[in-house]
Every structure is written in C-alpha cells, then in structure tokens.
Short mmCIF file of C-alpha atoms in Angstrom, two decimals:
data_model
loop_
_atom_site.label_atom_id
_atom_site.label_comp_id
_atom_site.label_asym_id
_atom_site.label_seq_id
_atom_site.Cartn_x
_atom_site.Cartn_y
_atom_site.Cartn_z
CA MET X 1 64.78 24.66 53.22
CA LYS X 2 67.35 21.60 53.45
CA HIS X 3 69.83 23.69 51.70
CA THR X 4 69.44 26.79 53.74
CA ALA X 5 69.73 24.69 57.04
CA CYS X 6 72.97 23.17 55.55
CA LEU X 7 74.46 26.36 54.90
CA LEU X 8 73.42 27.71 58.14
CA ALA X 9 75.03 24.73 59.63
CA LEU X 10 78.32 25.52 57.87
CA LEU X 11 78.14 29.22 58.72
CA LEU X 12 77.57 28.82 62.54
CA PRO X 13 81.14 27.63 63.39
CA PHE X 14 82.42 30.62 61.55
CA THR X 15 80.23 33.12 62.65
CA HIS X 16 80.93 31.80 66.55
CA GLN X 17 84.70 32.19 65.79
CA LEU X 18 84.31 35.60 64.53
CA ASN X 19 82.39 36.71 67.38
CA ALA X 20 84.82 35.25 69.70
CA GLN X 21 87.43 36.91 68.02
CA LYS X 22 85.61 40.26 68.19
CA LYS X 23 85.06 40.00 71.86
CA ALA X 24 88.88 39.02 72.38
CA ASP X 25 89.90 42.32 70.32
CA ARG X 26 87.72 44.51 72.50
CA LYS X 27 88.94 42.99 75.68
CA THR X 28 92.64 43.64 74.32
CA LEU X 29 91.42 46.96 73.38
CA GLY X 30 90.31 47.78 76.89
CA ASN X 31 93.44 46.44 78.55
CA LEU X 32 95.64 48.37 76.45
CA GLN X 33 93.64 51.69 77.36
CA ALA X 34 93.75 50.82 80.90
CA HIS X 35 97.60 50.16 80.80
CA ILE X 36 98.51 53.37 79.24
CA THR X 37 96.21 55.50 80.95
CA PHE X 38 97.77 54.34 84.50
CA LEU X 39 101.36 54.35 83.30
CA ALA X 40 100.94 57.90 81.76
CA SER X 41 99.01 59.22 84.55
CA ASP X 42 100.08 62.08 86.71
CA LYS X 43 100.38 59.80 89.58
CA LEU X 44 103.51 58.08 88.11
CA GLU X 45 104.96 61.89 87.52
CA GLY X 46 106.51 60.71 83.95
CA ARG X 47 108.15 57.51 85.28
CA ARG X 48 112.01 58.85 85.53
CA THR X 49 114.12 56.19 86.32
CA GLY X 50 115.11 55.96 89.98
CA THR X 51 112.15 57.78 91.24
CA PRO X 52 109.05 56.67 93.15
CA GLY X 53 106.90 57.32 90.03
CA GLU X 54 109.09 54.49 88.17
CA GLN X 55 108.82 52.39 91.04
CA LEU X 56 104.98 52.58 90.88
CA ALA X 57 104.95 51.52 87.36
CA ALA X 58 107.43 48.73 88.22
CA GLU X 59 105.24 47.45 90.86
CA TYR X 60 102.15 47.72 88.31
CA ILE X 61 103.99 46.00 85.56
CA SER X 62 105.02 42.93 88.17
CA ALA X 63 101.37 42.77 89.46
CA GLN X 64 100.17 42.33 85.73
CA MET X 65 102.95 39.60 84.99
CA LYS X 66 101.77 37.79 88.23
CA LEU X 67 97.72 38.03 86.95
CA ALA X 68 99.36 36.58 83.52
CA GLY X 69 100.69 33.73 85.26
CA LEU X 70 104.23 34.55 84.40
CA THR X 71 107.19 33.17 86.52
CA PRO X 72 109.39 35.74 88.29
CA LYS X 73 112.95 35.90 86.68
CA GLY X 74 114.42 39.07 88.27
CA ASP X 75 116.65 39.35 91.27
CA SER X 76 113.91 39.82 93.49
CA GLY X 77 110.72 38.71 92.34
CA TYR X 78 110.09 40.11 89.13
CA LEU X 79 112.27 43.02 89.70
CA GLN X 80 116.08 43.51 88.78
CA THR X 81 117.89 46.35 90.06
CA PHE X 82 120.76 48.23 88.13
CA PRO X 83 122.92 51.29 88.89
CA VAL X 84 123.15 54.35 86.85
CA SER X 85 125.89 56.58 86.85
CA GLU X 86 125.71 60.23 86.08
CA GLY X 87 128.66 62.02 86.92
CA LYS X 88 128.18 65.03 89.29
CA LEU X 89 124.81 66.32 90.20
CA ILE X 90 124.31 69.96 91.59
CA ALA X 91 123.54 69.52 95.27
CA ASN X 92 120.16 71.13 96.68
CA THR X 93 122.59 73.13 99.07
CA SER X 94 124.36 75.00 96.12
CA ASN X 95 123.32 78.53 96.10
CA LEU X 96 123.86 82.00 94.77
CA THR X 97 122.39 85.27 95.94
CA VAL X 98 123.16 88.50 94.10
CA ASN X 99 121.96 91.65 95.76
CA LYS X 100 119.60 89.56 98.14
CA ILE X 101 118.19 88.23 94.90
CA THR X 102 118.25 84.12 95.04
CA LEU X 103 118.81 82.29 91.92
CA THR X 104 117.92 79.01 90.65
CA PRO X 105 120.64 76.29 90.58
CA GLY X 106 120.65 74.17 87.22
CA GLU X 107 119.23 77.09 85.34
CA GLN X 108 120.22 80.37 86.33
CA PHE X 109 123.44 79.14 87.64
CA ILE X 110 125.76 76.00 87.22
CA PRO X 111 128.74 75.15 89.34
CA LEU X 112 131.41 74.20 86.90
CA PRO X 113 132.87 70.66 87.22
CA PHE X 114 136.44 71.67 88.39
CA SER X 115 134.76 73.97 91.19
CA ALA X 116 135.63 73.30 94.75
CA GLN X 117 132.87 72.53 97.02
CA LYS X 118 133.14 75.88 99.03
CA SER X 119 131.55 79.03 99.79
CA ALA X 120 132.27 82.68 99.12
CA LYS X 121 130.87 85.98 99.65
CA GLY X 122 131.94 89.41 99.20
CA ASP X 123 131.18 92.99 98.19
CA VAL X 124 132.30 93.14 94.47
CA LEU X 125 132.74 95.96 91.98
CA ARG X 126 132.18 94.32 88.66
CA GLU X 127 135.15 95.42 86.67
CA VAL X 128 137.77 95.19 89.67
CA ASN X 129 139.27 91.82 90.55
CA GLU X 130 140.84 91.99 93.85
CA PRO X 131 142.48 89.48 96.08
CA GLU X 132 140.58 87.87 99.07
CA ASN X 133 137.23 88.55 96.82
CA ILE X 134 135.12 87.03 94.34
CA TRP X 135 136.07 87.49 90.63
CA LEU X 136 133.63 88.26 87.67
CA PHE X 137 134.93 87.37 84.09
CA ASN X 138 132.91 88.70 81.05
CA VAL X 139 133.44 85.98 78.80
CA LYS X 140 132.91 88.46 75.74
CA ASP X 141 136.37 89.69 76.80
CA PHE X 142 137.91 86.45 76.09
CA GLU X 143 139.86 85.97 72.90
CA MET X 144 138.37 82.52 71.88
CA GLN X 145 140.05 80.68 69.14
CA PRO X 146 137.63 79.28 66.34
CA HIS X 147 137.87 75.55 67.57
CA ALA X 148 138.85 76.64 71.45
CA ASP X 149 137.27 74.30 74.09
CA PRO X 150 135.30 76.95 76.24
CA LEU X 151 135.45 74.45 79.33
CA GLU X 152 139.23 74.46 79.29
CA ILE X 153 139.24 78.61 78.71
CA TYR X 154 137.19 78.69 81.77
CA ARG X 155 139.49 76.28 83.78
CA GLN X 156 142.65 78.01 82.98
CA ASN X 157 140.95 81.32 83.74
CA ALA X 158 139.55 79.89 87.14
CA ARG X 159 143.09 78.65 87.81
CA GLU X 160 145.08 81.71 87.27
CA ALA X 161 142.50 83.65 89.46
CA ALA X 162 142.89 81.41 92.34
CA LYS X 163 146.68 81.49 92.13
CA ALA X 164 146.15 85.57 92.43
CA GLY X 165 144.13 85.30 95.58
CA ALA X 166 140.29 85.06 94.37
CA THR X 167 138.14 83.32 96.99
CA GLY X 168 135.65 82.62 94.08
CA VAL X 169 134.85 82.88 90.42
CA ILE X 170 131.71 83.45 88.22
CA PHE X 171 131.71 83.63 84.43
CA TYR X 172 128.81 85.70 82.79
CA ASN X 173 128.08 86.47 79.10
CA GLY X 174 129.22 83.04 77.85
CA GLU X 175 127.55 81.80 74.83
CA GLU X 176 126.53 78.24 75.84
CA THR X 177 122.99 77.36 76.93
CA PRO X 178 122.33 75.67 80.55
CA ARG X 179 121.79 72.22 78.78
CA GLU X 180 125.21 72.67 77.11
CA VAL X 181 126.94 73.45 80.69
CA GLN X 182 125.06 70.64 82.39
CA LYS X 183 126.63 68.14 80.30
CA TRP X 184 130.12 69.51 81.47
CA LEU X 185 129.32 68.01 84.89
CA ALA X 186 129.89 64.31 83.62
CA ILE X 187 133.55 65.23 82.85
CA PRO X 188 136.09 63.99 85.26
CA VAL X 189 138.32 66.63 86.29
CA GLU X 190 140.53 67.85 89.23
CA PRO X 191 138.80 70.30 91.55
CA LEU X 192 140.41 73.75 92.10
CA SER X 193 140.78 75.26 95.48
CA ILE X 194 137.85 77.99 94.84
CA PRO X 195 134.37 77.71 93.87
CA VAL X 196 133.44 78.44 90.37
CA ILE X 197 130.10 79.08 88.93
CA TRP X 198 128.79 79.82 85.25
CA VAL X 199 125.59 81.87 84.96
CA ASN X 200 122.91 82.12 82.28
CA GLY X 201 121.94 85.30 80.02
CA GLU X 202 119.20 86.42 82.79
CA THR X 203 121.67 86.41 85.60
CA SER X 204 124.61 87.84 83.17
CA LYS X 205 122.20 90.92 82.59
CA LEU X 206 121.78 91.15 86.56
CA LEU X 207 125.39 91.15 86.98
CA SER X 208 126.27 93.86 83.90
CA ASP X 209 123.52 96.15 85.10
CA ALA X 210 124.95 96.86 88.53
CA GLU X 211 128.25 98.30 89.64
CA ASP X 212 128.15 97.32 93.15
CA LEU X 213 127.27 93.67 94.06
CA ARG X 214 126.55 91.91 96.94
CA ILE X 215 127.27 88.18 96.36
CA ASN X 216 127.18 85.08 98.22
CA MET X 217 128.02 81.96 96.73
CA GLN X 218 128.03 78.06 97.86
CA VAL X 219 129.05 75.19 95.67
CA ASN X 220 128.30 71.44 96.48
CA PHE X 221 128.00 68.55 94.35
CA ALA X 222 125.72 65.28 94.90
CA SER X 223 126.91 62.03 94.01
CA GLY X 224 125.44 61.15 90.56
CA ARG X 225 124.29 57.78 91.35
CA ARG X 226 120.78 56.46 91.16
CA THR X 227 119.03 52.83 90.78
CA GLY X 228 117.02 51.70 88.17
CA THR X 229 114.66 48.95 87.97
CA ASN X 230 113.85 46.30 85.01
CA VAL X 231 110.89 44.00 85.36
CA VAL X 232 111.24 40.47 84.36
CA GLY X 233 108.87 37.53 83.69
CA TYR X 234 109.05 34.10 82.08
CA ILE X 235 107.07 31.43 80.67
CA ASP X 236 109.04 28.24 80.97
CA ASN X 237 108.00 25.59 78.37
CA LYS X 238 111.32 23.51 79.52
CA ALA X 239 112.46 24.40 75.99
CA ALA X 240 116.25 24.78 75.39
CA ASN X 241 115.85 28.16 73.71
CA THR X 242 114.08 31.46 74.75
CA ILE X 243 112.31 34.49 72.76
CA VAL X 244 112.87 37.73 74.39
CA ILE X 245 110.11 40.23 74.10
CA GLY X 246 110.88 43.72 75.44
CA ALA X 247 109.86 47.20 75.81
CA HIS X 248 111.03 50.12 77.80
CA PHE X 249 108.64 51.73 80.35
CA ASP X 250 110.95 54.90 81.95
CA HIS X 251 110.28 58.12 80.72
CA LEU X 252 111.52 61.71 81.36
CA GLY X 253 109.93 62.77 84.55
CA HIS X 254 109.46 66.56 84.64
CA GLY X 255 112.52 66.49 82.04
CA GLU X 256 115.07 66.77 84.84
CA ASP X 257 117.71 64.87 82.66
CA HIS X 258 117.72 67.81 80.02
CA ASN X 259 116.17 65.06 77.33
CA SER X 260 113.01 66.95 77.00
CA LEU X 261 112.18 68.68 73.55
CA ALA X 262 110.12 71.22 75.57
CA PRO X 263 112.97 72.32 77.77
CA ASN X 264 111.18 75.17 79.45
CA ASP X 265 107.91 73.12 80.49
CA LYS X 266 108.57 71.41 83.76
CA THR X 267 105.12 69.85 84.05
CA ILE X 268 104.97 66.18 83.81
CA HIS X 269 106.11 64.38 80.78
CA HIS X 270 103.46 61.66 80.57
CA GLY X 271 105.03 59.37 77.78
CA ALA X 272 101.98 57.62 76.73
CA ASP X 273 103.67 56.71 73.26
CA ASP X 274 107.12 56.47 74.65
CA ASN X 275 106.77 54.15 75.85
CA ALA X 276 103.61 53.10 77.90
CA SER X 277 102.48 52.04 74.51
CA GLY X 278 105.28 49.28 74.18
CA THR X 279 104.97 47.99 77.94
CA ALA X 280 101.09 47.84 77.35
CA ALA X 281 101.45 45.54 74.46
CA LEU X 282 104.26 43.75 76.07
CA LEU X 283 101.95 42.72 78.73
CA GLU X 284 98.94 41.77 76.56
CA LEU X 285 101.50 39.80 74.14
CA ALA X 286 102.24 37.90 77.49
CA LYS X 287 98.62 36.97 78.37
CA LEU X 288 98.43 35.70 74.53
CA LEU X 289 101.15 33.63 74.77
CA LYS X 290 100.56 32.07 78.01
CA ALA X 291 97.26 30.88 76.68
CA SER X 292 98.78 29.66 73.34
CA ARG X 293 99.97 26.40 72.41
CA LEU X 294 103.28 27.68 71.09
CA GLN X 295 105.39 25.78 73.25
CA LYS X 296 108.58 25.20 71.29
CA TYR X 297 110.53 28.04 72.87
CA ASN X 298 110.42 29.68 76.44
CA TYR X 299 109.30 33.18 76.62
CA LEU X 300 111.10 36.16 78.50
CA PHE X 301 109.03 39.34 78.84
CA VAL X 302 111.08 42.31 80.13
CA ALA X 303 110.26 45.81 80.78
CA PHE X 304 113.56 47.77 80.82
CA SER X 305 114.08 51.03 82.74
CA GLY X 306 116.91 53.46 81.89
CA GLU X 307 116.52 53.53 78.24
CA GLU X 308 115.69 57.33 78.08
CA LEU X 309 119.23 57.82 79.81
CA GLY X 310 121.33 55.58 77.39
CA LEU X 311 120.03 51.88 77.33
CA PHE X 312 121.22 51.11 80.88
CA GLY X 313 118.52 48.58 81.87
CA SER X 314 118.75 46.80 78.61
CA LYS X 315 122.46 46.70 78.70
CA TYR X 316 122.64 45.83 82.49
CA PHE X 317 120.41 42.80 81.66
CA THR X 318 122.03 41.12 78.85
CA GLU X 319 124.97 41.16 81.11
CA HIS X 320 122.97 39.99 84.37
CA SER X 321 120.20 37.83 82.89
CA SER X 322 119.13 34.82 84.90
CA VAL X 323 118.31 32.96 81.47
CA ALA X 324 121.83 32.59 79.65
CA PRO X 325 121.90 34.91 76.66
CA THR X 326 123.25 32.13 74.56
CA THR X 327 120.01 30.62 74.42
CA PHE X 328 118.26 33.45 73.31
CA ASN X 329 116.46 32.95 69.87
CA TYR X 330 115.56 36.24 68.84
CA MET X 331 114.61 39.46 70.87
CA ILE X 332 111.45 41.88 69.78
CA ASN X 333 111.63 45.23 70.89
CA MET X 334 108.64 47.57 70.67
CA ASP X 335 109.21 51.20 71.47
CA MET X 336 106.51 53.97 70.56
CA ILE X 337 103.89 51.64 68.92
CA GLY X 338 100.88 53.62 69.49
CA ARG X 339 100.53 56.28 67.04
CA LEU X 340 99.86 54.14 63.96
CA ASP X 341 99.29 56.46 60.85
CA PRO X 342 98.33 54.90 57.54
CA ALA X 343 100.11 57.54 55.89
CA LYS X 344 103.59 56.91 57.62
CA GLY X 345 102.79 53.43 58.41
CA LEU X 346 104.79 51.09 60.39
CA GLN X 347 108.82 50.90 60.74
CA VAL X 348 110.53 47.78 61.21
CA GLY X 349 114.18 47.57 62.10
CA GLY X 350 116.71 44.71 62.37
CA ILE X 351 115.49 42.66 59.45
CA GLY X 352 119.20 42.17 58.51
CA THR X 353 119.99 40.33 61.92
CA SER X 354 118.67 37.07 60.76
CA PRO X 355 118.45 35.80 57.00
CA VAL X 356 114.73 34.54 57.81
CA TRP X 357 113.35 37.73 58.86
CA PRO X 358 112.86 39.52 55.27
CA THR X 359 110.71 36.34 54.06
CA LEU X 360 109.05 35.88 57.27
CA LEU X 361 107.77 39.50 57.66
CA GLN X 362 106.70 39.41 53.98
CA GLN X 363 104.35 36.91 55.14
CA THR X 364 103.18 38.33 58.49
CA ILE X 365 102.61 42.16 57.87
CA PRO X 366 99.09 42.64 56.06
CA ALA X 367 99.32 44.36 52.82
CA ASP X 368 97.18 47.37 53.92
CA ILE X 369 99.52 48.46 56.81
CA ARG X 370 102.38 50.52 54.81
CA THR X 371 105.72 49.57 56.08
CA THR X 372 109.38 50.60 56.27
CA TYR X 373 112.19 48.56 56.73
CA ASP X 374 115.92 48.86 58.02
CA SER X 375 118.49 46.16 58.24
CA SER X 376 120.49 47.57 60.95
CA GLY X 377 120.53 45.62 64.39
CA THR X 378 121.39 48.96 66.26
CA GLY X 379 119.36 52.00 67.14
CA PRO X 380 118.04 54.42 69.82
CA SER X 381 116.60 51.70 71.71
CA ASP X 382 116.82 48.55 73.62
CA HIS X 383 117.16 45.95 71.08
CA THR X 384 120.89 47.34 70.57
CA SER X 385 121.96 45.85 73.58
CA PHE X 386 120.94 42.38 72.43
CA TYR X 387 122.28 42.77 68.85
CA LEU X 388 125.61 43.64 70.59
CA LYS X 389 125.25 39.97 72.30
CA ASN X 390 124.85 38.58 68.70
CA VAL X 391 121.05 37.89 69.09
CA PRO X 392 118.97 38.43 66.21
CA VAL X 393 116.57 41.47 66.69
CA LEU X 394 113.40 42.99 65.47
CA PHE X 395 112.60 46.61 66.36
CA PHE X 396 108.78 47.83 65.71
CA PHE X 397 108.07 51.58 65.86
CA THR X 398 105.23 53.71 64.35
CA GLY X 399 107.38 56.56 64.04
CA THR X 400 108.00 59.82 65.89
CA HIS X 401 105.70 62.90 66.09
CA SER X 402 105.22 66.29 67.44
CA ASP X 403 104.49 65.41 71.02
CA TYR X 404 107.87 63.18 71.05
CA HIS X 405 109.44 63.91 74.48
CA LYS X 406 106.99 66.60 75.37
CA PRO X 407 104.61 66.77 78.22
CA SER X 408 101.71 66.53 75.59
CA ASP X 409 102.51 62.71 74.83
CA GLU X 410 99.29 61.73 76.47
CA ALA X 411 96.93 58.69 76.66
CA ALA X 412 94.00 60.38 74.95
CA LYS X 413 96.31 60.43 71.63
CA ILE X 414 96.98 56.92 71.21
CA ASN X 415 95.52 55.06 68.15
CA TYR X 416 94.51 51.90 70.56
CA ALA X 417 93.08 49.97 67.11
CA GLY X 418 96.28 50.58 65.17
CA GLU X 419 98.07 49.22 68.31
CA LEU X 420 96.20 46.27 68.22
CA SER X 421 97.03 45.48 64.60
CA VAL X 422 100.70 45.76 65.79
CA ILE X 423 100.29 43.24 68.52
CA LYS X 424 98.41 40.73 66.14
CA LEU X 425 101.20 40.95 63.75
CA VAL X 426 104.02 40.38 66.33
CA TYR X 427 101.91 37.28 67.68
CA THR X 428 101.81 36.02 64.18
CA LEU X 429 105.32 36.40 63.75
CA VAL X 430 106.03 34.35 67.03
CA GLU X 431 103.60 31.78 65.95
CA LYS X 432 105.60 31.39 62.32
CA THR X 433 108.84 30.83 64.18
CA ASN X 434 107.23 28.06 66.32
CA SER X 435 107.62 25.75 63.60
CA MET X 436 111.32 26.92 62.84
CA ASP X 437 114.53 26.10 64.48
CA LYS X 438 116.49 28.64 66.44
CA LEU X 439 117.32 31.56 64.09
CA ALA X 440 120.62 32.35 62.46
CA PHE X 441 122.25 35.71 63.33
CA THR X 442 123.80 37.88 60.88
CA ARG X 443 125.96 41.14 61.59
CA THR X 444 124.52 44.31 60.00
CA ARG X 445 125.73 47.98 59.30
CA ASP X 446 125.92 50.14 62.29
CA LYS X 447 123.57 52.91 62.66
CA GLN X 448 124.30 55.68 65.23
CA ALA X 449 121.92 55.24 68.33
CA THR X 450 121.53 58.95 69.44
CA THR X 451 118.74 61.70 68.92
CA THR X 452 120.69 64.41 67.46
CA SER X 453 120.15 67.61 65.18
CA ALA X 454 123.23 66.55 63.05
CA ARG X 455 122.91 65.21 59.51
CA PHE X 456 125.85 63.56 58.25
CA THR X 457 126.68 61.77 55.01
CA VAL X 458 129.92 59.59 56.46
CA THR X 459 130.19 57.15 59.32
CA LEU X 460 133.47 56.22 61.45
CA GLY X 461 132.31 52.61 61.56
CA ILE X 462 131.90 52.26 65.31
CA MET X 463 129.39 51.35 67.67
CA PRO X 464 129.15 53.75 70.88
CA ASP X 465 128.74 52.26 74.40
CA TYR X 466 125.34 54.54 75.09
CA THR X 467 126.07 53.83 78.97
CA TYR X 468 129.35 55.35 79.23
CA GLN X 469 129.07 58.33 81.41
CA LYS X 470 132.72 59.87 81.35
CA ALA X 471 134.10 62.42 78.94
CA GLY X 472 134.24 60.88 75.46
CA VAL X 473 132.51 58.37 73.47
CA ARG X 474 133.42 55.02 74.22
CA VAL X 475 133.79 52.55 71.45
CA ASP X 476 131.52 49.34 72.25
CA GLY X 477 132.10 47.72 68.68
CA VAL X 478 134.16 48.29 65.38
CA SER X 479 132.50 47.51 61.93
CA ASP X 480 134.92 45.73 59.53
CA ASN X 481 136.32 47.62 56.51
CA LYS X 482 135.28 50.88 57.77
CA PRO X 483 137.44 53.80 58.75
CA ALA X 484 137.79 53.14 62.66
CA SER X 485 139.19 49.53 61.81
CA LYS X 486 141.36 50.49 58.80
CA ALA X 487 142.98 53.13 60.78
CA GLY X 488 143.55 50.78 64.05
CA ILE X 489 140.76 51.82 66.51
CA LEU X 490 139.70 49.18 68.95
CA THR X 491 136.81 48.21 71.29
CA ASN X 492 137.04 49.92 74.26
CA ASP X 493 138.79 52.87 72.99
CA VAL X 494 137.44 56.06 74.24
CA ILE X 495 137.32 58.93 71.37
CA VAL X 496 138.16 62.53 72.72
CA GLU X 497 138.84 64.29 69.43
CA LEU X 498 137.52 63.93 65.99
CA GLY X 499 139.63 66.44 63.88
CA THR X 500 139.70 69.89 65.75
CA HIS X 501 136.47 68.76 67.66
CA THR X 502 136.75 68.06 71.09
CA ILE X 503 134.31 65.01 72.15
CA VAL X 504 132.68 64.85 75.41
CA ASN X 505 129.48 63.13 74.45
CA LEU X 506 127.63 61.43 71.79
CA GLU X 507 125.95 64.52 70.67
CA ASP X 508 129.44 66.16 69.89
CA TYR X 509 130.64 63.11 68.15
CA MET X 510 127.46 63.40 65.93
CA GLN X 511 127.84 67.11 65.46
CA ALA X 512 131.59 66.73 64.62
CA LEU X 513 130.86 63.82 62.24
CA SER X 514 128.26 65.91 60.32
CA THR X 515 131.22 68.27 59.34
CA PHE X 516 132.78 65.98 57.18
CA LYS X 517 132.16 64.33 53.74
CA LYS X 518 133.12 61.24 51.78
CA GLY X 519 136.80 61.31 51.10
CA ASP X 520 137.94 63.91 53.61
CA LYS X 521 140.79 62.89 55.80
CA THR X 522 141.21 63.76 59.52
CA THR X 523 142.57 62.25 62.99
CA VAL X 524 140.93 60.86 65.62
CA LYS X 525 142.32 60.92 69.27
CA VAL X 526 141.57 58.17 71.61
CA ARG X 527 142.29 57.34 75.28
CA ARG X 528 143.37 53.64 75.32
CA GLU X 529 143.86 52.49 78.78
CA ASP X 530 146.32 55.11 80.43
CA SER X 531 147.60 56.60 77.16
CA GLU X 532 146.39 58.67 74.23
CA LYS X 533 146.84 57.79 70.79
CA VAL X 534 146.00 59.80 67.23
CA PHE X 535 144.97 58.00 64.13
CA ASP X 536 144.61 59.15 60.49
CA VAL X 537 141.55 58.26 59.21
CA GLN X 538 139.81 58.72 55.65
CA PHE X 539 135.84 58.68 55.20
#
C-alpha cells in the first residue's frame, strides 16, 4: 500500500499536466474551427481585397488581436491600409448590344486597352466596312505570323480603320480567351480616337450568323485602383529585436480578378484553407505567445491582404512597418496549413535563409510528420517580401489540393487536428530560438513565385516584382553568376521580350522560359528608365 501510495503521488502531477494539456488542445481546436468557419462564411463573400468582405474579416481579426492582449501597430489602430493598382477596369457603363441582345462586359465582350471612351452605333453589313459606321474584323482573315503579338495586330487594324472613317471597331473570331484579353488591360497604351471591342466565341457566332446587324456600343474605363488592409498586432517585451509571424487573409471573392481555377463558377470562393487556416493559426499563436514566458524578443503578428493579387500587402508592410525591418529576427509565414495529409506531409520552405534552420527544424518537427524541405527564400507567398529585405524566413504549407482556388475550399474540409500539430511545432520552434541570439541571414537560390502551367528546366536568375502592374516583368533582384547577371541585367529593369516572346506579365515570362533548355542562347529586351536595351544570354 505504501508503495502504491508513493506511485500515485508521483503520477498525479503528470496526470494533471496531461489533462490540462488536453483541455488546452480542445480549446485551441474549438477556436480554430470558430475562426475558419467565420472567415470562410458566405457573409464575407470570399474576402477579396478592397471589398466589404475583406473589411469584415479585418474587423474580426482586429477584435481577436485585442482579446489576445496585443498592442495595435497599424496606421489606424490595428489596421494598415495600402493601395493596389490594377491598370484599367471595364466600367459598369460599358455596353454592347447586337440586334437588341445585351451582352455581358468582361465575358462576352472586352474593350481593348487602346480603345477610346466613346460610343458608336449603326446598321452594319457584316462584310462591308464603310465610312461613318462600325467596322467588323474577322480575325480568321488576318495573316498572323508565328510569333506575332495579337494585341499589336489589333491595334494596327483599328488605327487604320479610324483613319478610313470607322466610328468603332469590333474584332471577332479571335483565338484568345476572355481571361487572356483581360490581362491586356494592364498594358499602358495611347488611346485611339474610336471605341474598340473584342468579343468571345459566343458573340462571334452571333455576328457570323446574321448578315444585317444593328449594333450599339459604349466603352468606358474605371480607375483600376483599390485599397487593401493589413491587420497588425504587437507583443512588446522591450527587446531589441522582433520575431514576425504572418499569414494572408484575403481570397478571391467571386473570382472577379481572374485567378480562379473554376472560372465559370461565379459563386463565393470560400478560401478556408487558403488562407483562413493560416490566419486562424496566427491568432492562436498570438494567444499562446502572449501567455508565455518567451520574452527575449518582441512579437509582431501581421495578417496580410493583397496576397492573391501579387503580395501587395506584405511588400507594402516591409516598406512601411512601424517596427524597423532591420530589427526583425526572422519571419514565419503560414499559408494553407489546413489540409495536413500523412501521405503528403508538411512542406517547409526557406530553410536556406539562415544556417540554424536545418538543425532547429530537425529538433522540432516530430518524426511521425513527413516533411519536405525547400531552401529557397522566395516563393508564391508573403515570406518573399521579407526575404528580399534580408530577413531569415520559414514558410509552412500542407500542400495544394483539388479545391485550391475554387468555391469548394470550405471549412468542413479542414483537418483541424493536423493544423493544431503545425501550430505546436511553430510554437516549439519559436521557443527554441528564445535562448538564441539574432539569427544570421543567408541568401538562397531564387524560385519563381507565380502560379503557372509552364514547366521549365532553366532559370534567368531574376526575382520578379510581384506587385508590378504595367506591361512586362520588373526585376526586383538579380542572382549572382546566373544568366541575367552575366548579361548585365539590373534590378529595376523591365523585361518586355524573351527571345521571340513578348512579355506582358509573369505568366508570359514563365511560358517563354519553359521553351528553353540548358545551353540555349537567346536575347532579352528590357526597358531601363527611358530607353530599351537588348542583352545576349545563355542558359
């Protein structure tokens, strides 16, 4: 009995501690479910940057930061607003009617970027282009060269039509998709004197099937500018340096920005995994660290917006932070951590950005979690903005899935227990660095951070500026001893041609890059300030 009593006395503290931990885990799991369920609800309409749904999400995150006891570190309380420039947008007043059929802007017809903001109407014979009337161009009749720029072909034909007295131009039977044509609106070009419209396949059939057409067209553009909002909270431990923990909370809305992978589905894109999951983890880590005794560093918690548009929020934050970026010890980014699958495991990026990461991660991540590592400090999420400021980063990600960028990314599909395990290992990692000095930063190989169907085996060795909204790809950094640096390409150059490929955006750049293999030689044309330069490169 005596021995049994002693044994019980020894076990009781352990049992109490175990029960307390289980209770704490249950509370965190409940909080995660509450956060994600709200953020991914229909009420927030997909949290598209600059919308009322994004503002509701920002208000919720602010309230949760306040409950956690964080100090506001935005420009207005917890909030930090930033501009998003998008080029031209099709105004609601733009319209096209054909034989009294009203067509949908942005889908069935799209004004081209060089269109005048004017109206035109007339009774049109499909194959007769006459002065003082609307002209129709069947694109199938054009003699397109293999590497011709279709937008330039359209512009030349529209310009000649205007000189010949056309009051408006419509191009039909083009091979482009509406999504491709929408991208052209970001290109800065001088407007012509007449309205010019491109129409999709459905509208092309309408124009092709009728000889006599009564057409009424009006083109108006809206300023492509909106305001995004970051949410920033702080734990001030009066330390010299600060650890940053971040996650983006914006998503796709109804797919209006043409980044949906279900482009024909205009319902709400809920974004439970992308990235209500990371945002929920951010809030729970804030509570844990506020209650902890880990006080060697301050902690900055940032929920970014504008990530889905090209890292707008995080780039703005690194340039306008109320805490000096030079004091940042490291940054942890959590993006899509809600679908932990034992077969796929956890992906951790950025381990090459500090010499301490490999050993620390090996000590931190449990053996039963399958883990894939990537050394690069760049990638398709907000840690990239911090890496470019010479801050060590880590990127936690549980992988893509069939619901990615679709309305079906819903709260019911989240693996909450898996997400809790990710939160625990992030906390353990932070705990281990509490006894260490400020981490050293190391540069890594660059990885292109864009979603694309292209597959490539070579690199130019540049870091693109993901927030650049004009035509071309602006160089945000150049890697040493890579083709770009050897050729003489510099930071702030804007790549407009790669070989025979015209570069309008990152997708064009990646598609062009995929056509080359190691050893190939080609040219790169860039805009540098007010001039153009052409460089010879070899991959």
